[in-house]
GROMACS .gro file of C-alpha atoms in nm:
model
  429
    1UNK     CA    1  -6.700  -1.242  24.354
    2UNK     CA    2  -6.675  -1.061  24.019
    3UNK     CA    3  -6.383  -0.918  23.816
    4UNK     CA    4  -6.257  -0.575  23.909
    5UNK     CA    5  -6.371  -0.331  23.687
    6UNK     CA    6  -6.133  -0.037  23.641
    7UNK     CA    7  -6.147   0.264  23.379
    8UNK     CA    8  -5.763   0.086  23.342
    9UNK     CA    9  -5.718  -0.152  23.048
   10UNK     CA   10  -5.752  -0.520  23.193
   11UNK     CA   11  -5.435  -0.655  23.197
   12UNK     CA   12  -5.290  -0.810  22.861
   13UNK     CA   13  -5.577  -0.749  22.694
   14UNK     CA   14  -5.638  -0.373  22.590
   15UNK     CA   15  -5.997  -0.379  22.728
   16UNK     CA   16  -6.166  -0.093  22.934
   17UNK     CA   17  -6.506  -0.091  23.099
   18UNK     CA   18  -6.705   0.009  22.759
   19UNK     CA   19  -6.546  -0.317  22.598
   20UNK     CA   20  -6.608  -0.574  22.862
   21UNK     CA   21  -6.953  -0.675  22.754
   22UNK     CA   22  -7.054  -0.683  22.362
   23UNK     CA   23  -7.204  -0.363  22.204
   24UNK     CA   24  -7.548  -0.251  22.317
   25UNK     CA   25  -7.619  -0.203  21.982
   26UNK     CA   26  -7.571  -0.551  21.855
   27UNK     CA   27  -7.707  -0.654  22.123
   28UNK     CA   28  -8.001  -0.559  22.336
   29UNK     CA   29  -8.166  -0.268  22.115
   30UNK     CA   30  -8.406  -0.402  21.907
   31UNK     CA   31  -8.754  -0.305  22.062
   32UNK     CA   32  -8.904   0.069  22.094
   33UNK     CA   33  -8.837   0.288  22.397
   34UNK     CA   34  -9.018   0.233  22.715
   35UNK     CA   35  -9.306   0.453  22.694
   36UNK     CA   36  -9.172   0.609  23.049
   37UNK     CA   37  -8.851   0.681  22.899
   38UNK     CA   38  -8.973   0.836  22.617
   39UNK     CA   39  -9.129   1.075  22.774
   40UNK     CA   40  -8.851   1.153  23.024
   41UNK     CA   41  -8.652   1.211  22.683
   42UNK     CA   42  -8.952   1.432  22.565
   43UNK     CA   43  -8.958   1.633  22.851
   44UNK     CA   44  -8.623   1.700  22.832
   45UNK     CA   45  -8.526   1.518  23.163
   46UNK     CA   46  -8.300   1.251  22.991
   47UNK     CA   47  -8.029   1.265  22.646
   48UNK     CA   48  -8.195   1.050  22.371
   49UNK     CA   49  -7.853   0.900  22.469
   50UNK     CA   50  -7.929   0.813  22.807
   51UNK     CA   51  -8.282   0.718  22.708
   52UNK     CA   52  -8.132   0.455  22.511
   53UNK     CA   53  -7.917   0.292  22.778
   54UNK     CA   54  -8.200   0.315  23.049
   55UNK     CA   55  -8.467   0.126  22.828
   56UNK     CA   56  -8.229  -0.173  22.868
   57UNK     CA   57  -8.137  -0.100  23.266
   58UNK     CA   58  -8.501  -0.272  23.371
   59UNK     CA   59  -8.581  -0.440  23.690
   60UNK     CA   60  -8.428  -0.802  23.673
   61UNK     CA   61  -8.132  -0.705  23.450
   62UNK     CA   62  -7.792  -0.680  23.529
   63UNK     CA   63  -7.501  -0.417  23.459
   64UNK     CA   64  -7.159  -0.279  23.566
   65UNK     CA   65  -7.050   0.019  23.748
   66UNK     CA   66  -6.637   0.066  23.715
   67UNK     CA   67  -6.625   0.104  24.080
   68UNK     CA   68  -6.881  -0.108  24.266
   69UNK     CA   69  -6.889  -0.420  23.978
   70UNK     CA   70  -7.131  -0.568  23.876
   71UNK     CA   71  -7.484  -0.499  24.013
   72UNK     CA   72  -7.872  -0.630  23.951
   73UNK     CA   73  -8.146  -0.350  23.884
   74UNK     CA   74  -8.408  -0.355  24.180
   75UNK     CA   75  -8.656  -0.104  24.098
   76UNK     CA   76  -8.689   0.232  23.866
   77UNK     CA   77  -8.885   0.524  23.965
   78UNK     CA   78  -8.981   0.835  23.716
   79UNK     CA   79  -9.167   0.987  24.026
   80UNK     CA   80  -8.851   1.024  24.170
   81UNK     CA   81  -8.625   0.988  23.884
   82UNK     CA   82  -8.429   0.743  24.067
   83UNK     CA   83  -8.310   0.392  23.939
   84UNK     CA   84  -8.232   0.144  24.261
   85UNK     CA   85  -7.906  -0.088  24.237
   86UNK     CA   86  -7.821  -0.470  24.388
   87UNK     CA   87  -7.383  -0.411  24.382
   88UNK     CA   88  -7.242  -0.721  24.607
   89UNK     CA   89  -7.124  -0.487  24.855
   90UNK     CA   90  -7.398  -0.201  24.839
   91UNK     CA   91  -7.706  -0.308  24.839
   92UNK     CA   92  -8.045  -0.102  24.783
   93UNK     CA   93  -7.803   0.168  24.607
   94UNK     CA   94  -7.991   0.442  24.425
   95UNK     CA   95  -7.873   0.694  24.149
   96UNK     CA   96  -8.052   0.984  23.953
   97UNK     CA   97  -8.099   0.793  23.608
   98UNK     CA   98  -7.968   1.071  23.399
   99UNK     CA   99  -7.607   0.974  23.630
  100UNK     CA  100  -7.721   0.631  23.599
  101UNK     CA  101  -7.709   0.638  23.193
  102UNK     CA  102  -7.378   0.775  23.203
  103UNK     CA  103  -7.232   0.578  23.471
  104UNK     CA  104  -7.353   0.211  23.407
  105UNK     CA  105  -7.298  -0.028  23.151
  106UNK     CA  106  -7.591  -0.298  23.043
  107UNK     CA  107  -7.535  -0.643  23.066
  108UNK     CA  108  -7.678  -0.841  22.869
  109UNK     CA  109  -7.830  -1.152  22.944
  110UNK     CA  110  -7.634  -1.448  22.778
  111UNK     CA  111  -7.294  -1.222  22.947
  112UNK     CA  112  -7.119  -1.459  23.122
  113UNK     CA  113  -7.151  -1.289  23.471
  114UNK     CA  114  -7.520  -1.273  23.426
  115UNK     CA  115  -7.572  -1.623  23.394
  116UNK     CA  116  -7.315  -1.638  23.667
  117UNK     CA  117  -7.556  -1.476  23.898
  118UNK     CA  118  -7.845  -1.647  23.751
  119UNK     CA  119  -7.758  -1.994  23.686
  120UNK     CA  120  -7.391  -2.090  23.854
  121UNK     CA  121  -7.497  -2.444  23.792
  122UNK     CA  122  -7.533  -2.442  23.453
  123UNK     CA  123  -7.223  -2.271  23.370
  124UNK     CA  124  -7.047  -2.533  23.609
  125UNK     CA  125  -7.202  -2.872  23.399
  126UNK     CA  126  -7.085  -2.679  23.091
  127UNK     CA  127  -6.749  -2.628  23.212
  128UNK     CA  128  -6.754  -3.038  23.249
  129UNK     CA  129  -6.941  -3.119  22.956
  130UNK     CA  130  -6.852  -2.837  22.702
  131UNK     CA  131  -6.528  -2.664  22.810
  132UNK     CA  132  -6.439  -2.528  22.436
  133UNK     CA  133  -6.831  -2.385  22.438
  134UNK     CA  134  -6.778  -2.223  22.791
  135UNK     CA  135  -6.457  -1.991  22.644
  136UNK     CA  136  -6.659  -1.946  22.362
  137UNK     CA  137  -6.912  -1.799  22.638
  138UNK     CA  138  -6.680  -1.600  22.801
  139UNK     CA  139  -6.483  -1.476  22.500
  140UNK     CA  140  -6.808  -1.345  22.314
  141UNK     CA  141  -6.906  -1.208  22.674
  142UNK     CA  142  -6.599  -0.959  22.619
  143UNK     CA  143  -6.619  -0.825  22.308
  144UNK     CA  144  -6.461  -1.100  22.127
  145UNK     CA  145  -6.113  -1.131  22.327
  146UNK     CA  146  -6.019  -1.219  22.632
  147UNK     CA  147  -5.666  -1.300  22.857
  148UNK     CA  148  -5.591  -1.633  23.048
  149UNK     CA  149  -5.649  -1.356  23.340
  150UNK     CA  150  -6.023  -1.198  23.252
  151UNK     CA  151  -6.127  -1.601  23.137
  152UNK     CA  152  -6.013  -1.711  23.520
  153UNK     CA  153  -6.124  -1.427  23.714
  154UNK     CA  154  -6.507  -1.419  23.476
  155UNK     CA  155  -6.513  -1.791  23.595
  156UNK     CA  156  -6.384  -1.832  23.950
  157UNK     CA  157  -6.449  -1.843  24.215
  158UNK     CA  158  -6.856  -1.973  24.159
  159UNK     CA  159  -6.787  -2.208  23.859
  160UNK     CA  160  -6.498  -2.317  23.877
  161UNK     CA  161  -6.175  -2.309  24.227
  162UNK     CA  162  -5.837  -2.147  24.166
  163UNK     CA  163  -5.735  -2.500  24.159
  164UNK     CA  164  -5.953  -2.608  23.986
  165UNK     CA  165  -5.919  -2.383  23.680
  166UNK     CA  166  -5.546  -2.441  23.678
  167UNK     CA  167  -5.631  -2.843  23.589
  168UNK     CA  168  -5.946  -2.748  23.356
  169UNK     CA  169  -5.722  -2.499  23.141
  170UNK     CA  170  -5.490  -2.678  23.083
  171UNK     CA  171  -5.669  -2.946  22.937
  172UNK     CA  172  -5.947  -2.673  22.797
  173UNK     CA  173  -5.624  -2.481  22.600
  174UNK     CA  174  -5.569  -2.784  22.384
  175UNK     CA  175  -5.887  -2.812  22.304
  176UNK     CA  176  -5.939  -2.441  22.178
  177UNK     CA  177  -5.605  -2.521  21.971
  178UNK     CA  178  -5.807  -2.774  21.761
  179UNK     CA  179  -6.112  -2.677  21.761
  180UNK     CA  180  -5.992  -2.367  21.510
  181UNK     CA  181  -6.218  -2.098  21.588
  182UNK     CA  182  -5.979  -1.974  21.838
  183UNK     CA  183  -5.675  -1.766  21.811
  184UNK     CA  184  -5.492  -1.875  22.096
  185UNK     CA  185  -5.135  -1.686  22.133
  186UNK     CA  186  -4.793  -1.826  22.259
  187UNK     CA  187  -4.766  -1.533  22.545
  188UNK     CA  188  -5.033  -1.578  22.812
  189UNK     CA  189  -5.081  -1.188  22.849
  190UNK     CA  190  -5.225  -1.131  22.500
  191UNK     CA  191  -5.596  -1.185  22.434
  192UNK     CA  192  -5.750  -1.550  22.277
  193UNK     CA  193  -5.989  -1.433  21.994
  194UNK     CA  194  -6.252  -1.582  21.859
  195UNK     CA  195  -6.296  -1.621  21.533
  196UNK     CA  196  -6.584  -1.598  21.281
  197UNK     CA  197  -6.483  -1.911  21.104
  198UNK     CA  198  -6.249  -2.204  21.198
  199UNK     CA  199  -5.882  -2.231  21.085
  200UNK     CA  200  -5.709  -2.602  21.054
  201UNK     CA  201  -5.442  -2.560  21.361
  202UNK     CA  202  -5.206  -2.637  21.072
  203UNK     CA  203  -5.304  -2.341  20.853
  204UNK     CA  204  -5.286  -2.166  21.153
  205UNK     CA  205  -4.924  -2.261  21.270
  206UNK     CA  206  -4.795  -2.191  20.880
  207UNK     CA  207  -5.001  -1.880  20.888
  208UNK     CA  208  -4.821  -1.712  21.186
  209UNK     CA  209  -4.467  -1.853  21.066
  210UNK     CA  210  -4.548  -1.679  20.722
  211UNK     CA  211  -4.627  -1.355  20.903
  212UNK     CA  212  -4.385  -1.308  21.137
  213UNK     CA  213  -4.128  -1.039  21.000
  214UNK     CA  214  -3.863  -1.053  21.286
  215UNK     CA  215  -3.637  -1.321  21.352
  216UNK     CA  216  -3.749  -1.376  21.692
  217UNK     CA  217  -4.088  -1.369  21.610
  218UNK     CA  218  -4.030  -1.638  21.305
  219UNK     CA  219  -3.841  -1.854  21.596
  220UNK     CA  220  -4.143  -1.828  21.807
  221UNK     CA  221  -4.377  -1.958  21.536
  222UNK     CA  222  -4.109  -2.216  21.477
  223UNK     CA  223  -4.140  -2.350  21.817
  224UNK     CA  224  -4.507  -2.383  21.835
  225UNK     CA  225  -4.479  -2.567  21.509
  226UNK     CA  226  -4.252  -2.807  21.689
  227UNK     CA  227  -4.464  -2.837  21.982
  228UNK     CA  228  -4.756  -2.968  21.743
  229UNK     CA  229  -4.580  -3.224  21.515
  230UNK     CA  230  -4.946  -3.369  21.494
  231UNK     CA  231  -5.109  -3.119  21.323
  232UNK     CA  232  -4.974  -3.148  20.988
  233UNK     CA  233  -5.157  -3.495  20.883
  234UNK     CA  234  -4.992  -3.373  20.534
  235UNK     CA  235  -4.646  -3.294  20.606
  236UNK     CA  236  -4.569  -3.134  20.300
  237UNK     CA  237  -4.769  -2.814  20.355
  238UNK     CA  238  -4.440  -2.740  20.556
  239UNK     CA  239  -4.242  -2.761  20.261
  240UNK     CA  240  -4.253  -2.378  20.225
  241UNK     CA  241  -4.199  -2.312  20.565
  242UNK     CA  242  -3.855  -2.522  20.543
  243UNK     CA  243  -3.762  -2.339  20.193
  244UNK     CA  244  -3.815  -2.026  20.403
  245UNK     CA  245  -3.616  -2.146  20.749
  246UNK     CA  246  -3.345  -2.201  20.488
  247UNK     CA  247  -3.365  -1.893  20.321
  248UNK     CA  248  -3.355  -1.700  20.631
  249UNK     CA  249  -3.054  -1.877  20.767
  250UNK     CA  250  -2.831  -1.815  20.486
  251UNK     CA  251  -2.906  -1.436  20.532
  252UNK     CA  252  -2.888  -1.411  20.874
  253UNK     CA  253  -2.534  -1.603  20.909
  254UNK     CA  254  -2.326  -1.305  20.914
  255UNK     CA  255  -2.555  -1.007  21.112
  256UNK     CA  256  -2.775  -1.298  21.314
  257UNK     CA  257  -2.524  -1.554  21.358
  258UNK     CA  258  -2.689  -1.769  21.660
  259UNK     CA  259  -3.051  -1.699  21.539
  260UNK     CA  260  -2.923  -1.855  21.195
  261UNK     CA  261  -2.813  -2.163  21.448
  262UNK     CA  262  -3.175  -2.158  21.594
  263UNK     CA  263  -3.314  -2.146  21.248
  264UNK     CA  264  -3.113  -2.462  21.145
  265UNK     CA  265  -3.159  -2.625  21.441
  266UNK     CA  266  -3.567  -2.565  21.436
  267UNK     CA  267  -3.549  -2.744  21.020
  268UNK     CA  268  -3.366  -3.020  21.181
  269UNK     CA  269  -3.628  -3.074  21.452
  270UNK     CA  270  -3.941  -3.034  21.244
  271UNK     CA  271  -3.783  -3.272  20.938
  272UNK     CA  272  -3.727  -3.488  21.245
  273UNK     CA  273  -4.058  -3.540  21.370
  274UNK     CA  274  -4.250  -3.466  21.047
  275UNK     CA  275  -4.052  -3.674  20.768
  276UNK     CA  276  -4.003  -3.386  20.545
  277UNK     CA  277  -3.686  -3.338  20.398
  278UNK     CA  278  -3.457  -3.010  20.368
  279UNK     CA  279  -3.339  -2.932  20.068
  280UNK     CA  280  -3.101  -3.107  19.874
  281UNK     CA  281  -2.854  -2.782  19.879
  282UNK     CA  282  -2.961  -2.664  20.199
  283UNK     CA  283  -2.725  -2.502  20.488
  284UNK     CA  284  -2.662  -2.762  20.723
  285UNK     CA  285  -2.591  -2.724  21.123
  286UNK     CA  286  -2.254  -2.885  21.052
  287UNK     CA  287  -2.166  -2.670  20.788
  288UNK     CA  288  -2.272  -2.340  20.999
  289UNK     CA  289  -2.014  -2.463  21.249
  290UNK     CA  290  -1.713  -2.480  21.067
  291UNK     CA  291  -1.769  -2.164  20.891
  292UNK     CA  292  -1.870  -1.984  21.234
  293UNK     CA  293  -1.546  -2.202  21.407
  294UNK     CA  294  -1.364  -1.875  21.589
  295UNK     CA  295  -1.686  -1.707  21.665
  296UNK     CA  296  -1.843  -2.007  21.852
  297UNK     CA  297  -1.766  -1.962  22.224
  298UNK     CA  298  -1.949  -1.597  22.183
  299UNK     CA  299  -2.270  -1.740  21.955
  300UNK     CA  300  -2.275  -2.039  22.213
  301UNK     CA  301  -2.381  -1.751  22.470
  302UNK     CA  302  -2.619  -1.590  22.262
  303UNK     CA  303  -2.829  -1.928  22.211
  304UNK     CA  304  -3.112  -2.027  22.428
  305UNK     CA  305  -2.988  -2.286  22.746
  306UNK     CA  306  -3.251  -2.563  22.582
  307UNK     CA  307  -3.104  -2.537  22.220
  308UNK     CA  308  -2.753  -2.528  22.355
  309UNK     CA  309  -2.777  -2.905  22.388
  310UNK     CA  310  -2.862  -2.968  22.015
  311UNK     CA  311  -2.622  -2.757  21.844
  312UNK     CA  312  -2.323  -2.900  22.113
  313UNK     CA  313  -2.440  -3.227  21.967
  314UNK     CA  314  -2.320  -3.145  21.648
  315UNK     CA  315  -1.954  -3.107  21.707
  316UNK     CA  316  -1.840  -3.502  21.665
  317UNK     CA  317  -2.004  -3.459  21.210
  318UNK     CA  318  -1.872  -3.134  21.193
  319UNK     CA  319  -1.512  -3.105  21.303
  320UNK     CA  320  -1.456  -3.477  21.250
  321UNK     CA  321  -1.132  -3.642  21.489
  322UNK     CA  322  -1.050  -3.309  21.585
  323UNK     CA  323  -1.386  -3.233  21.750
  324UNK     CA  324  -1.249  -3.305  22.139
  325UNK     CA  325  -1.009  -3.083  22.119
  326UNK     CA  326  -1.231  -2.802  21.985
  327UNK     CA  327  -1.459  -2.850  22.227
  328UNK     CA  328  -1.219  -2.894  22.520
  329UNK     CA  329  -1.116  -2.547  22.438
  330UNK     CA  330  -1.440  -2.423  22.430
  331UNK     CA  331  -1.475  -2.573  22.753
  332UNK     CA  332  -1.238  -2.265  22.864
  333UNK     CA  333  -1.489  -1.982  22.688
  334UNK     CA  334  -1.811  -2.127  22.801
  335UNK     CA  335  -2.050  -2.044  23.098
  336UNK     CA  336  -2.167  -2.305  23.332
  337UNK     CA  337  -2.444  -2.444  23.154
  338UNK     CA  338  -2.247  -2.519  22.828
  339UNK     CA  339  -1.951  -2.617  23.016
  340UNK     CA  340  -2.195  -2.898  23.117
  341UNK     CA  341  -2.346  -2.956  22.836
  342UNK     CA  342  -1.964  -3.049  22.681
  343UNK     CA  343  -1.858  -3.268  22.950
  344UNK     CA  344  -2.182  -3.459  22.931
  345UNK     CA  345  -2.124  -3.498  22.544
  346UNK     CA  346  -1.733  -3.621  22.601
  347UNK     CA  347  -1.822  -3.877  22.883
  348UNK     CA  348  -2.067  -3.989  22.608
  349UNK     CA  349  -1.911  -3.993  22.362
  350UNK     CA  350  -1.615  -4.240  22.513
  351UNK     CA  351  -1.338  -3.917  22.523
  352UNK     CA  352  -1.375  -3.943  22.945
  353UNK     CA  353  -0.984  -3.974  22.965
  354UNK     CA  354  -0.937  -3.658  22.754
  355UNK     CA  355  -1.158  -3.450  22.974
  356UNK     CA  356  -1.001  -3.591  23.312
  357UNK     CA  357  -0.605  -3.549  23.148
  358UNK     CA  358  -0.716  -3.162  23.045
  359UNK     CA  359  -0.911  -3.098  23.362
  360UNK     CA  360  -0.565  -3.228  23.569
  361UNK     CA  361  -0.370  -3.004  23.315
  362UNK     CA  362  -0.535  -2.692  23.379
  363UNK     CA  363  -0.554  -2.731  23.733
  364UNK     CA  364  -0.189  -2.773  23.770
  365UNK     CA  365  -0.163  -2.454  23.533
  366UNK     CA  366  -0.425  -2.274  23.731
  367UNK     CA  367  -0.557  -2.205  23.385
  368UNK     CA  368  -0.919  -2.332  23.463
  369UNK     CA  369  -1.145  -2.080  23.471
  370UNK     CA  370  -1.459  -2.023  23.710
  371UNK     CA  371  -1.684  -2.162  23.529
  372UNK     CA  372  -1.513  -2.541  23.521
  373UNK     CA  373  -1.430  -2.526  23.879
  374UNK     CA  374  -1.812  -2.460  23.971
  375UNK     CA  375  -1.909  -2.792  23.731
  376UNK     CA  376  -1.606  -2.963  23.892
  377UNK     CA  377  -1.695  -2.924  24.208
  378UNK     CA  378  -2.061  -2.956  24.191
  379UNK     CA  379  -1.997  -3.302  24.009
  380UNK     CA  380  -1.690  -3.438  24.263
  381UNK     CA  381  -1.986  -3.667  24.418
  382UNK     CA  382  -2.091  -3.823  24.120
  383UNK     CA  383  -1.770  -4.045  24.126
  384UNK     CA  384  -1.642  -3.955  23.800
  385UNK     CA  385  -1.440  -3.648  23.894
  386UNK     CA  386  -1.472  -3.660  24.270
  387UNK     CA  387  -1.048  -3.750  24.318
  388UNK     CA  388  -0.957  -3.469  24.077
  389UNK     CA  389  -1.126  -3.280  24.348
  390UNK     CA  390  -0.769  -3.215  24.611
  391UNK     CA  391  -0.616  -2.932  24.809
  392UNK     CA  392  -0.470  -2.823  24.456
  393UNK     CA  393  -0.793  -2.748  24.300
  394UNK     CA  394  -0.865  -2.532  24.604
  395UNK     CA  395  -0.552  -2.317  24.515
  396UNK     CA  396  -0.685  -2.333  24.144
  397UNK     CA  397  -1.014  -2.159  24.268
  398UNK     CA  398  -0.845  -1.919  24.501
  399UNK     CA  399  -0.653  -1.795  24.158
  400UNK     CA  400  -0.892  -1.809  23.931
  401UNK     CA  401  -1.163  -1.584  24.207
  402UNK     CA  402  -0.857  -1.329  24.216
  403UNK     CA  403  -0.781  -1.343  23.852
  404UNK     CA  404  -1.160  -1.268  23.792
  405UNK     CA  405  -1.217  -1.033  24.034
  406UNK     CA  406  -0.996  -0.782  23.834
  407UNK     CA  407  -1.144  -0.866  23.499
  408UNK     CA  408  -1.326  -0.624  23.265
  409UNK     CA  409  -1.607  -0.939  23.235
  410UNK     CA  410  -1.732  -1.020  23.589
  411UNK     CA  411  -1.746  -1.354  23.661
  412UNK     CA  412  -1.728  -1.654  23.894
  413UNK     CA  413  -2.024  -1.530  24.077
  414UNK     CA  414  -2.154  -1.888  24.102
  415UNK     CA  415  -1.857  -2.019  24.222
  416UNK     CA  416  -1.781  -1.783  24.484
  417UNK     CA  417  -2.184  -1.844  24.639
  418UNK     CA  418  -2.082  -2.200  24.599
  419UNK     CA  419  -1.813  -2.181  24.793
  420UNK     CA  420  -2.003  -2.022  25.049
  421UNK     CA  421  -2.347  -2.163  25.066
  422UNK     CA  422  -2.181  -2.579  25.013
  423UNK     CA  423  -2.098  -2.644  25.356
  424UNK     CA  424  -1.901  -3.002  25.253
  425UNK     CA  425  -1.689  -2.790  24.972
  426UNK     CA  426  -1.404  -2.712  25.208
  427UNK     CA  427  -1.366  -3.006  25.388
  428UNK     CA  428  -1.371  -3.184  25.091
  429UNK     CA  429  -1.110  -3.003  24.929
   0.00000   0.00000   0.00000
């Protein structure tokens, strides 16, 4: 019914029992000590400590124990010196109250699992009506931060179904995005923080790009800047941010040479769906490929699958007539997915002849590697390649499984489960 409460951190979020609800002191202490307490504390039967945490552990408020959860208060006797519990599984539970000080955490009233207990029905209209209000809820409820994780588990089952929630935040993300008093991170395991004041979402996305100190953590920032073309209602508050993609690139050619690629690539995208322009003098993609020609079937590797795509795209303005045949031999380097990604951009770009004539070539010279033999035969249905597909190109795969078998690079792992697993393969060869 409630989160698990463990003396472990809550996942993602750095959080331990003491920090899931706000400080006690900001809180809940503002009034004297119950005269019974005092006295207790007088007497010498409770720490001025304790004393403190019992005057807010009254009957009708709520707290949390880090192995039975969260619990009401029923009842406290000084007779006895006893305070009585309400835990979801253990009912009518009792403790000695100086235990009870050290053992239980208050919960304060607006805490989002009190008013869970109190008033599910509220907190369900509010998820409808005021979704951005409801984190804001939550959030404050744990100190300030809170995971994807401790946000779904504080608010389902009773307000909201695991299916539910799934649908709600993703809408209810988007919305803490803009509304700017959220810091909501790329990774779903680090905490969403609230903030004391809102940031534009555009600020915010130049803010983190300006940070970041690593490549890949500059990339990241890159991409979320991508993702949210529409923030920047001024486009030239990215100016900087392209100065500094370029910057970055140049220095990064030689060390970083396919992060340099990603850099580029990321300008392009943003000029692209912003209308800002690089610089005049800047490093283009283009450029980057001609200088980086012999290294190019190893940086190809090192580049993300989904950025592959782009930068493949480039070949035809940067190599000019000759770009077929550099990316025919490439062809022969390449895993799968570029592989693909090369054949898709010769069939497009009318060279479908050159690719068949090579493709005959190097199955005659059972030069073909592994790699072209899996997109060969995984395309021969598609009718563009399906009658290179013969009894020859089964001898071609035989070779190149042996030849690769004894290489220092293991390969032709897909082809070999492929020949396996696709029942039609042999027939059809």
């Amino acid at each position: 019914m409630f989160p698990a409460v463990t003396d472990d951190p809550v996942v993602g979020a750095g959080l331990t029992i003491k920090s899931l609800v706000s400080p006690i002191s900001s809180r809940m202490v503002t009034a004297p000590m119950d005269s019974e307490i005092q006295k207790a504390v007088d007497a010498g039967k409770l720490t001025p400590q304790a004393g403190k945490i019992l005057d807010q552990l009254k009957p009708g408020t709520h707290c949390l124990h880090k192995s039975w959860g969260f619990g009401r208060i029923d009842s406290v006797n000084f007779l006895v010196n006893q305070i009585t519990i309400d835990f979801k599984g253990k009912k009518g539970h009792t403790m000695q109250l100086q235990y009870a000080a050290e053992s239980l955490q208050p919960v304060s009233t607006d805490h989002v699992l009190a008013l869970k207990a109190t008033d599910p029905d509220a907190l369900k209209k509010k998820a409808k009506s005021d979704p951005v209000g409801l984190v804001k809820v939550v959030v404050e409820s744990y100190g300030g931060r809170a995971t994807q994780d401790v946000i779904e588990q504080a608010l389902t089952p009773e307000v909201l179904s695991a299916a539910e929630f799934k649908r709600w935040w993703d809408a209810t993300k988007k919305a803490l995005k803009n509304d700017g008093h959220f810091a909501v991170p790329a990774k779903k395991g680090e905490p969403i923080e609230l903030r004391a004041e809102a940031v534009s979402r555009s600020d915010e996305l130049v803010a983190r790009f300006s940070a970041a100190r690593q490549l890949k953590d500059q990339l990241s920032a890159l991409d979320q800047i991508i993702k949210n073309p529409e923030a920047f209602a001024n486009p030239v508050q990215l100016q900087p941010v392209i100065t500094a993609i370029e910057e970055a690139a140049r220095k990064s050619q030689r060390l970083h040479t396919a992060q340099a690629f990603e850099l580029l690539l990321a300008r392009d995208e943003i000029c692209e769906k912003t209308n800002v322009a690089p610089g005049a003098t800047a490093m283009t993609v283009a450029h980057l490929l001609r200088e980086e020609d012999r290294r190019l079937g190893d940086v190809l590797l090192e580049i993300p699958a989904a950025k592959q795509r782009r930068l493949i795209a480039e070949f035809p303005g940067a190599f000019g007539e000759s770009w077929s045949a550099k990316a025919l031999a490439l062809m022969l380097k390449s895993n799968v997915r570029v592989v693909a990604e090369i054949a898709r951009l010769l069939q497009e770009q009318g060279k479908h002849e050159e690719l068949r004539r090579s493709l005959d070539r190097w199955i005659s010279e059972h030069s073909i590697t592994t790699e072209v033999l899996y997109w060969l035969c995984k395309e021969r249905n598609t009718g563009a390649f399906g009658d290179l597909v013969t009894p020859q190109v089964f001898s071609a795969i035989l070779a190149a499984l042996e030849r690769d078998q004894f290489s220092d690079v293991k390969r032709g792992g897909k082809l070999h489960d492929l020949m396996l697993e696709d029942r039609e393969l042999l027939p059809d060869l």
